């Protein structure tokens, strides 16, 4: 029985290769996604205005995609990595490793601030971006 399965798979892969159709689905092809370099810098001046940037995405609203490469994904992964929360390979796809790193970051912010300021959901969206970008994480909300 095992021989038949291997034979059928081998024939199918050969037929696909000869037809010009990719043998792997798009998701499988992305497994070896490109790794991007990170150079995180700060901009602004003073403790309240200094922010981290990796020069892939400059905003604070777009939520990185978990299925496709995005500039927001690369930016978030670079800053998480810089802050010591390993997102795995910086590939711009905000998958499981990146979401776990984001959850650890969100929980750390809540602990540091002494109150729940972020949902610990692994999503880097409009609520999390400002804290991810800030050099000094907690600030007085009245300023």
PDB file of C-alpha atoms in Angstrom:
ATOM      1  CA  UNK A   1       0.000   0.000   0.000  1.00  0.00           C
ATOM      2  CA  UNK A   2       2.811   2.428   0.815  1.00  0.00           C
ATOM      3  CA  UNK A   3       4.415   1.717  -2.541  1.00  0.00           C
ATOM      4  CA  UNK A   4       1.239   2.680  -4.392  1.00  0.00           C
ATOM      5  CA  UNK A   5       0.941   5.991  -2.526  1.00  0.00           C
ATOM      6  CA  UNK A   6       4.543   6.920  -3.283  1.00  0.00           C
ATOM      7  CA  UNK A   7       4.150   5.903  -6.912  1.00  0.00           C
ATOM      8  CA  UNK A   8       0.980   7.996  -7.332  1.00  0.00           C
ATOM      9  CA  UNK A   9       2.562  11.008  -5.669  1.00  0.00           C
ATOM     10  CA  UNK A  10       5.687  10.654  -7.783  1.00  0.00           C
ATOM     11  CA  UNK A  11       3.670  10.435 -10.986  1.00  0.00           C
ATOM     12  CA  UNK A  12       1.509  13.404  -9.972  1.00  0.00           C
ATOM     13  CA  UNK A  13       4.519  15.585  -9.189  1.00  0.00           C
ATOM     14  CA  UNK A  14       6.160  14.632 -12.485  1.00  0.00           C
ATOM     15  CA  UNK A  15       2.974  15.400 -14.432  1.00  0.00           C
ATOM     16  CA  UNK A  16       2.650  18.802 -12.747  1.00  0.00           C
ATOM     17  CA  UNK A  17       6.289  19.642 -13.432  1.00  0.00           C
ATOM     18  CA  UNK A  18       5.901  18.779 -17.108  1.00  0.00           C
ATOM     19  CA  UNK A  19       2.706  20.827 -17.374  1.00  0.00           C
ATOM     20  CA  UNK A  20       4.367  23.964 -16.013  1.00  0.00           C
ATOM     21  CA  UNK A  21       2.030  24.135 -13.000  1.00  0.00           C
ATOM     22  CA  UNK A  22       3.871  24.594  -9.684  1.00  0.00           C
ATOM     23  CA  UNK A  23       3.896  21.374  -7.662  1.00  0.00           C
ATOM     24  CA  UNK A  24       3.553  23.199  -4.337  1.00  0.00           C
ATOM     25  CA  UNK A  25       0.662  25.415  -3.294  1.00  0.00           C
ATOM     26  CA  UNK A  26       1.488  29.094  -2.725  1.00  0.00           C
ATOM     27  CA  UNK A  27       1.459  28.714   1.072  1.00  0.00           C
ATOM     28  CA  UNK A  28       4.012  25.917   0.932  1.00  0.00           C
ATOM     29  CA  UNK A  29       6.200  27.940  -1.405  1.00  0.00           C
ATOM     30  CA  UNK A  30       6.373  30.743   1.196  1.00  0.00           C
ATOM     31  CA  UNK A  31       7.911  28.442   3.812  1.00  0.00           C
ATOM     32  CA  UNK A  32      11.368  29.537   2.710  1.00  0.00           C
ATOM     33  CA  UNK A  33      10.412  33.223   2.778  1.00  0.00           C
ATOM     34  CA  UNK A  34      13.128  35.829   2.513  1.00  0.00           C
ATOM     35  CA  UNK A  35      14.661  37.081   5.741  1.00  0.00           C
ATOM     36  CA  UNK A  36      14.925  40.863   6.024  1.00  0.00           C
ATOM     37  CA  UNK A  37      17.570  42.824   7.882  1.00  0.00           C
ATOM     38  CA  UNK A  38      16.727  45.088  10.765  1.00  0.00           C
ATOM     39  CA  UNK A  39      18.296  48.402  11.577  1.00  0.00           C
ATOM     40  CA  UNK A  40      16.228  50.003  14.308  1.00  0.00           C
ATOM     41  CA  UNK A  41      16.820  53.669  14.987  1.00  0.00           C
ATOM     42  CA  UNK A  42      15.198  56.302  17.164  1.00  0.00           C
ATOM     43  CA  UNK A  43      13.759  59.569  16.009  1.00  0.00           C
ATOM     44  CA  UNK A  44      12.470  62.573  17.876  1.00  0.00           C
ATOM     45  CA  UNK A  45      13.888  64.129  20.959  1.00  0.00           C
ATOM     46  CA  UNK A  46      13.230  63.863  24.639  1.00  0.00           C
ATOM     47  CA  UNK A  47      11.815  60.963  26.605  1.00  0.00           C
ATOM     48  CA  UNK A  48       8.208  61.581  25.542  1.00  0.00           C
ATOM     49  CA  UNK A  49       8.820  61.904  21.813  1.00  0.00           C
ATOM     50  CA  UNK A  50      11.550  59.389  20.952  1.00  0.00           C
ATOM     51  CA  UNK A  51      10.256  56.505  18.842  1.00  0.00           C
ATOM     52  CA  UNK A  52      11.720  53.363  17.316  1.00  0.00           C
ATOM     53  CA  UNK A  53      11.685  52.861  13.545  1.00  0.00           C
ATOM     54  CA  UNK A  54      13.046  50.103  11.300  1.00  0.00           C
ATOM     55  CA  UNK A  55      12.187  52.029   8.098  1.00  0.00           C
ATOM     56  CA  UNK A  56       9.748  49.502   6.654  1.00  0.00           C
ATOM     57  CA  UNK A  57       6.512  51.119   7.895  1.00  0.00           C
ATOM     58  CA  UNK A  58       6.163  54.507   9.558  1.00  0.00           C
ATOM     59  CA  UNK A  59       2.597  54.392  10.876  1.00  0.00           C
ATOM     60  CA  UNK A  60       0.828  53.112  13.953  1.00  0.00           C
ATOM     61  CA  UNK A  61      -2.463  51.753  12.625  1.00  0.00           C
ATOM     62  CA  UNK A  62      -1.927  48.881  10.155  1.00  0.00           C
ATOM     63  CA  UNK A  63      -2.116  45.400  11.642  1.00  0.00           C
ATOM     64  CA  UNK A  64       0.522  43.078  10.133  1.00  0.00           C
ATOM     65  CA  UNK A  65      -0.775  40.182   8.037  1.00  0.00           C
ATOM     66  CA  UNK A  66      -0.399  36.614   9.263  1.00  0.00           C
ATOM     67  CA  UNK A  67      -0.571  35.217   5.721  1.00  0.00           C
ATOM     68  CA  UNK A  68       1.375  37.628   3.501  1.00  0.00           C
ATOM     69  CA  UNK A  69       4.539  39.703   3.619  1.00  0.00           C
ATOM     70  CA  UNK A  70       3.806  43.263   4.691  1.00  0.00           C
ATOM     71  CA  UNK A  71       5.831  46.337   5.540  1.00  0.00           C
ATOM     72  CA  UNK A  72       3.996  46.546   8.878  1.00  0.00           C
ATOM     73  CA  UNK A  73       4.943  42.928   9.564  1.00  0.00           C
ATOM     74  CA  UNK A  74       8.643  43.587   8.932  1.00  0.00           C
ATOM     75  CA  UNK A  75       8.519  46.759  11.045  1.00  0.00           C
ATOM     76  CA  UNK A  76       6.823  45.068  13.996  1.00  0.00           C
ATOM     77  CA  UNK A  77       9.109  42.037  13.835  1.00  0.00           C
ATOM     78  CA  UNK A  78      12.220  44.235  13.771  1.00  0.00           C
ATOM     79  CA  UNK A  79      11.137  46.330  16.751  1.00  0.00           C
ATOM     80  CA  UNK A  80      10.031  43.278  18.745  1.00  0.00           C
ATOM     81  CA  UNK A  81      13.401  41.662  18.047  1.00  0.00           C
ATOM     82  CA  UNK A  82      15.246  44.869  19.011  1.00  0.00           C
ATOM     83  CA  UNK A  83      13.337  45.013  22.296  1.00  0.00           C
ATOM     84  CA  UNK A  84      14.250  41.402  23.108  1.00  0.00           C
ATOM     85  CA  UNK A  85      11.048  39.612  22.104  1.00  0.00           C
ATOM     86  CA  UNK A  86      12.054  37.063  19.465  1.00  0.00           C
ATOM     87  CA  UNK A  87       9.572  36.924  16.565  1.00  0.00           C
ATOM     88  CA  UNK A  88      11.604  34.220  14.812  1.00  0.00           C
ATOM     89  CA  UNK A  89      12.738  34.984  11.272  1.00  0.00           C
ATOM     90  CA  UNK A  90      12.057  38.570  10.213  1.00  0.00           C
ATOM     91  CA  UNK A  91      10.144  37.685   7.051  1.00  0.00           C
ATOM     92  CA  UNK A  92       7.274  40.187   7.142  1.00  0.00           C
ATOM     93  CA  UNK A  93       4.679  37.474   7.793  1.00  0.00           C
ATOM     94  CA  UNK A  94       3.249  37.929  11.280  1.00  0.00           C
ATOM     95  CA  UNK A  95       2.724  34.240  12.053  1.00  0.00           C
ATOM     96  CA  UNK A  96       2.741  32.202  15.248  1.00  0.00           C
ATOM     97  CA  UNK A  97       6.235  33.119  16.471  1.00  0.00           C
ATOM     98  CA  UNK A  98       5.600  36.825  15.890  1.00  0.00           C
ATOM     99  CA  UNK A  99       2.220  36.656  17.614  1.00  0.00           C
ATOM    100  CA  UNK A 100       3.772  34.899  20.615  1.00  0.00           C
ATOM    101  CA  UNK A 101       6.441  37.613  20.801  1.00  0.00           C
ATOM    102  CA  UNK A 102       3.737  40.297  20.586  1.00  0.00           C
ATOM    103  CA  UNK A 103       1.768  38.633  23.408  1.00  0.00           C
ATOM    104  CA  UNK A 104       4.883  38.598  25.610  1.00  0.00           C
ATOM    105  CA  UNK A 105       5.491  42.252  24.778  1.00  0.00           C
ATOM    106  CA  UNK A 106       1.860  43.195  25.551  1.00  0.00           C
ATOM    107  CA  UNK A 107       1.949  41.313  28.863  1.00  0.00           C
ATOM    108  CA  UNK A 108       5.258  43.015  29.692  1.00  0.00           C
ATOM    109  CA  UNK A 109       3.778  46.449  29.009  1.00  0.00           C
ATOM    110  CA  UNK A 110       0.839  45.698  31.286  1.00  0.00           C
ATOM    111  CA  UNK A 111       3.187  44.531  34.045  1.00  0.00           C
ATOM    112  CA  UNK A 112       5.516  47.501  33.650  1.00  0.00           C
ATOM    113  CA  UNK A 113       2.647  49.974  33.680  1.00  0.00           C
ATOM    114  CA  UNK A 114       1.040  48.306  36.689  1.00  0.00           C
ATOM    115  CA  UNK A 115      -2.328  48.087  34.943  1.00  0.00           C
ATOM    116  CA  UNK A 116      -3.919  46.558  31.865  1.00  0.00           C
ATOM    117  CA  UNK A 117      -3.251  48.963  29.024  1.00  0.00           C
ATOM    118  CA  UNK A 118      -3.054  46.401  26.190  1.00  0.00           C
ATOM    119  CA  UNK A 119      -5.058  43.309  25.310  1.00  0.00           C
ATOM    120  CA  UNK A 120      -2.708  40.320  25.297  1.00  0.00           C
ATOM    121  CA  UNK A 121      -3.876  39.040  21.915  1.00  0.00           C
ATOM    122  CA  UNK A 122      -0.703  38.962  19.813  1.00  0.00           C
ATOM    123  CA  UNK A 123      -2.066  41.542  17.387  1.00  0.00           C
ATOM    124  CA  UNK A 124      -0.075  44.676  16.665  1.00  0.00           C
ATOM    125  CA  UNK A 125      -2.717  47.213  15.767  1.00  0.00           C
ATOM    126  CA  UNK A 126      -3.632  50.800  16.708  1.00  0.00           C
ATOM    127  CA  UNK A 127      -3.538  50.079  20.459  1.00  0.00           C
ATOM    128  CA  UNK A 128      -0.166  48.253  20.497  1.00  0.00           C
ATOM    129  CA  UNK A 129       1.826  50.245  17.905  1.00  0.00           C
ATOM    130  CA  UNK A 130       2.295  53.363  20.088  1.00  0.00           C
ATOM    131  CA  UNK A 131       3.713  51.223  22.919  1.00  0.00           C
ATOM    132  CA  UNK A 132       5.892  49.230  20.527  1.00  0.00           C
ATOM    133  CA  UNK A 133       7.306  52.430  19.019  1.00  0.00           C
ATOM    134  CA  UNK A 134       7.898  54.239  22.329  1.00  0.00           C
ATOM    135  CA  UNK A 135      11.385  54.243  23.776  1.00  0.00           C
ATOM    136  CA  UNK A 136       9.839  54.795  27.219  1.00  0.00           C
ATOM    137  CA  UNK A 137       6.862  52.467  27.333  1.00  0.00           C
ATOM    138  CA  UNK A 138       4.637  53.927  30.063  1.00  0.00           C
ATOM    139  CA  UNK A 139       3.627  57.538  30.090  1.00  0.00           C
ATOM    140  CA  UNK A 140       1.066  59.692  31.786  1.00  0.00           C
ATOM    141  CA  UNK A 141      -2.051  59.612  29.606  1.00  0.00           C
ATOM    142  CA  UNK A 142      -2.742  63.260  30.526  1.00  0.00           C
ATOM    143  CA  UNK A 143       0.362  64.474  28.643  1.00  0.00           C
TER     144      UNK A 143
END
